[in-house]
C-alpha atoms as a printed R data frame, in Angstrom:
    type eleno elety resid chain resno      x      y      z
1   ATOM     1    CA   MET     A     1 50.870 70.262 72.904
2   ATOM     2    CA   GLN     A     2 53.523 72.807 73.432
3   ATOM     3    CA   VAL     A     3 57.001 72.121 74.710
4   ATOM     4    CA   THR     A     4 58.215 74.278 77.581
5   ATOM     5    CA   GLU     A     5 61.851 74.149 76.520
6   ATOM     6    CA   GLN     A     6 62.503 73.584 72.849
7   ATOM     7    CA   ILE     A     7 65.766 72.151 71.537
8   ATOM     8    CA   SER     A     8 67.272 72.416 68.068
9   ATOM     9    CA   GLU     A     9 66.704 69.702 65.499
10  ATOM    10    CA   LYS     A    10 70.477 69.148 65.449
11  ATOM    11    CA   ASP     A    11 70.484 68.525 69.206
12  ATOM    12    CA   ALA     A    12 67.443 66.247 68.938
13  ATOM    13    CA   LEU     A    13 69.082 64.225 66.174
14  ATOM    14    CA   THR     A    14 72.100 63.601 68.374
15  ATOM    15    CA   MET     A    15 70.063 62.615 71.434
16  ATOM    16    CA   ASN     A    16 69.864 58.986 72.421
17  ATOM    17    CA   ALA     A    17 66.884 57.526 70.572
18  ATOM    18    CA   LEU     A    18 65.672 55.815 73.736
19  ATOM    19    CA   THR     A    19 65.559 59.187 75.488
20  ATOM    20    CA   LEU     A    20 63.420 60.531 72.643
21  ATOM    21    CA   ALA     A    21 61.186 57.468 72.980
22  ATOM    22    CA   TYR     A    22 60.901 58.037 76.736
23  ATOM    23    CA   VAL     A    23 59.555 61.545 76.090
24  ATOM    24    CA   GLY     A    24 57.429 60.345 73.168
25  ATOM    25    CA   ASP     A    25 55.778 57.687 75.337
26  ATOM    26    CA   ALA     A    26 54.660 60.368 77.796
27  ATOM    27    CA   VAL     A    27 53.449 62.646 74.995
28  ATOM    28    CA   HIS     A    28 51.444 59.865 73.370
29  ATOM    29    CA   THR     A    29 49.904 58.717 76.643
30  ATOM    30    CA   LEU     A    30 48.919 62.255 77.645
31  ATOM    31    CA   TYR     A    31 47.402 62.911 74.222
32  ATOM    32    CA   VAL     A    32 45.313 59.726 74.288
33  ATOM    33    CA   ARG     A    33 44.217 60.286 77.899
34  ATOM    34    CA   GLU     A    34 43.127 63.821 77.062
35  ATOM    35    CA   LYS     A    35 41.162 62.719 73.985
36  ATOM    36    CA   LEU     A    36 39.450 59.879 75.856
37  ATOM    37    CA   SER     A    37 38.690 61.976 78.944
38  ATOM    38    CA   LEU     A    38 37.080 64.719 76.896
39  ATOM    39    CA   GLY     A    39 35.355 62.354 74.485
40  ATOM    40    CA   PHE     A    40 33.819 59.776 76.811
41  ATOM    41    CA   ASP     A    41 31.928 59.908 80.074
42  ATOM    42    CA   LYS     A    42 33.410 56.729 81.530
43  ATOM    43    CA   LYS     A    43 34.763 55.552 84.834
44  ATOM    44    CA   ILE     A    44 38.507 55.824 85.301
45  ATOM    45    CA   ASP     A    45 39.146 52.085 84.993
46  ATOM    46    CA   GLU     A    46 37.359 52.009 81.637
47  ATOM    47    CA   LEU     A    47 39.293 55.061 80.416
48  ATOM    48    CA   HIS     A    48 42.496 53.347 81.522
49  ATOM    49    CA   ARG     A    49 41.625 50.193 79.545
50  ATOM    50    CA   MET     A    50 40.790 52.252 76.469
51  ATOM    51    CA   CYS     A    51 44.032 54.221 76.765
52  ATOM    52    CA   SER     A    52 46.105 51.084 77.265
53  ATOM    53    CA   ALA     A    53 44.654 49.588 74.093
54  ATOM    54    CA   GLU     A    54 45.803 52.629 72.105
55  ATOM    55    CA   VAL     A    55 49.264 53.070 73.578
56  ATOM    56    CA   LYS     A    56 50.305 49.417 73.657
57  ATOM    57    CA   ALA     A    57 53.152 48.358 71.405
58  ATOM    58    CA   ALA     A    58 51.006 46.534 68.839
59  ATOM    59    CA   ALA     A    59 48.816 49.606 68.236
60  ATOM    60    CA   GLN     A    60 51.842 51.893 68.001
61  ATOM    61    CA   ALA     A    61 53.573 49.460 65.628
62  ATOM    62    CA   ARG     A    62 50.555 49.486 63.283
63  ATOM    63    CA   LEU     A    63 50.482 53.273 63.377
64  ATOM    64    CA   ALA     A    64 54.220 53.468 62.641
65  ATOM    65    CA   GLU     A    65 53.808 51.166 59.625
66  ATOM    66    CA   LYS     A    66 50.897 53.259 58.387
67  ATOM    67    CA   LEU     A    67 52.829 56.530 58.698
68  ATOM    68    CA   PHE     A    68 56.372 55.521 57.725
69  ATOM    69    CA   ASP     A    69 56.111 56.437 54.026
70  ATOM    70    CA   SER     A    70 54.677 59.870 54.880
71  ATOM    71    CA   MET     A    71 57.425 60.666 57.407
72  ATOM    72    CA   THR     A    72 60.083 63.179 56.514
73  ATOM    73    CA   GLU     A    73 63.625 61.937 55.974
74  ATOM    74    CA   GLN     A    74 64.601 63.129 59.459
75  ATOM    75    CA   GLU     A    75 61.558 61.472 61.060
76  ATOM    76    CA   GLN     A    76 62.387 58.216 59.299
77  ATOM    77    CA   SER     A    77 65.957 58.476 60.545
78  ATOM    78    CA   VAL     A    78 64.757 59.006 64.126
79  ATOM    79    CA   TYR     A    79 62.262 56.150 63.756
80  ATOM    80    CA   LEU     A    80 64.927 53.740 62.506
81  ATOM    81    CA   ARG     A    81 67.346 54.747 65.270
82  ATOM    82    CA   GLY     A    82 64.623 54.127 67.854
83  ATOM    83    CA   ARG     A    83 63.515 50.865 66.283
84  ATOM    84    CA   ASN     A    84 67.079 49.585 66.066
85  ATOM    85    CA   SER     A    85 68.126 50.713 69.559
86  ATOM    86    CA   SER     A    86 69.300 48.034 71.887
87  ATOM    87    CA   THR     A    87 67.123 47.921 74.963
88  ATOM    88    CA   HIS     A    88 67.480 45.692 77.961
89  ATOM    89    CA   HIS     A    89 63.767 45.890 78.506
90  ATOM    90    CA   ARG     A    90 61.641 42.931 77.508
91  ATOM    91    CA   ALA     A    91 58.255 43.588 75.939
92  ATOM    92    CA   LYS     A    92 55.430 42.515 78.230
93  ATOM    93    CA   ASN     A    93 52.757 40.580 76.319
94  ATOM    94    CA   GLN     A    94 53.976 42.055 73.011
95  ATOM    95    CA   SER     A    95 56.116 40.709 70.204
96  ATOM    96    CA   SER     A    96 59.658 42.038 70.156
97  ATOM    97    CA   ALA     A    97 59.088 43.293 66.592
98  ATOM    98    CA   ASP     A    98 56.077 45.345 67.674
99  ATOM    99    CA   TYR     A    99 57.946 46.618 70.711
100 ATOM   100    CA   ARG     A   100 60.845 47.807 68.544
101 ATOM   101    CA   LYS     A   101 58.524 49.522 66.045
102 ATOM   102    CA   ALA     A   102 56.673 51.157 68.934
103 ATOM   103    CA   THR     A   103 59.966 52.430 70.333
104 ATOM   104    CA   GLY     A   104 60.752 53.958 66.948
105 ATOM   105    CA   PHE     A   105 57.320 55.581 66.799
106 ATOM   106    CA   GLU     A   106 57.711 56.994 70.311
107 ATOM   107    CA   ALA     A   107 61.157 58.344 69.366
108 ATOM   108    CA   VAL     A   108 59.557 60.280 66.502
109 ATOM   109    CA   LEU     A   109 56.943 61.716 68.861
110 ATOM   110    CA   GLY     A   110 59.664 62.739 71.312
111 ATOM   111    CA   TYR     A   111 61.682 64.313 68.512
112 ATOM   112    CA   LEU     A   112 58.703 66.320 67.250
113 ATOM   113    CA   TYR     A   113 57.722 67.410 70.733
114 ATOM   114    CA   LEU     A   114 61.177 68.476 71.882
115 ATOM   115    CA   THR     A   115 61.877 70.396 68.672
116 ATOM   116    CA   GLY     A   116 58.621 72.324 68.990
117 ATOM   117    CA   GLN     A   117 57.032 70.903 65.850
118 ATOM   118    CA   GLY     A   118 53.567 71.043 67.374
119 ATOM   119    CA   GLU     A   119 51.556 71.061 64.159
120 ATOM   120    CA   ARG     A   120 53.384 68.021 62.797
121 ATOM   121    CA   LEU     A   121 53.137 66.252 66.154
122 ATOM   122    CA   TYR     A   122 49.410 66.893 66.272
123 ATOM   123    CA   TYR     A   123 49.021 65.585 62.702
124 ATOM   124    CA   VAL     A   124 50.864 62.353 63.572
125 ATOM   125    CA   LEU     A   125 48.881 61.864 66.775
126 ATOM   126    CA   GLU     A   126 45.589 62.446 64.974
127 ATOM   127    CA   GLN     A   127 46.329 59.484 62.666
128 ATOM   128    CA   ARG     A   128 45.559 57.116 65.554
129 ATOM   129    CA   GLN     A   129 42.160 56.241 64.091
């Protein structure tokens, strides 16, 4: 995935973590939809169920836990800012702990995407298995 308008790491680090997570959510969803669409000959409703299973908070929380120790210092900082952000959104059918970890994970994806770190973003996304 390639960003159309890249920002500096300094600018990304000062962005609201929830804004980074907002972008990261879209990046993650698009990545999973692309992989599933190209990898499976399924009806749309089945692809949607498969995608939802991968992008739900619990799955993202597990992935964040798996990757945290291999994140760079800046990625960990972004993750923690996202995880610790105060949201007024309540997790639907997810634990609040998983929802917060998922928000941190999505913030990292948004950070990597917006700063044009495509290779690193792809590496992180490929760890979904």
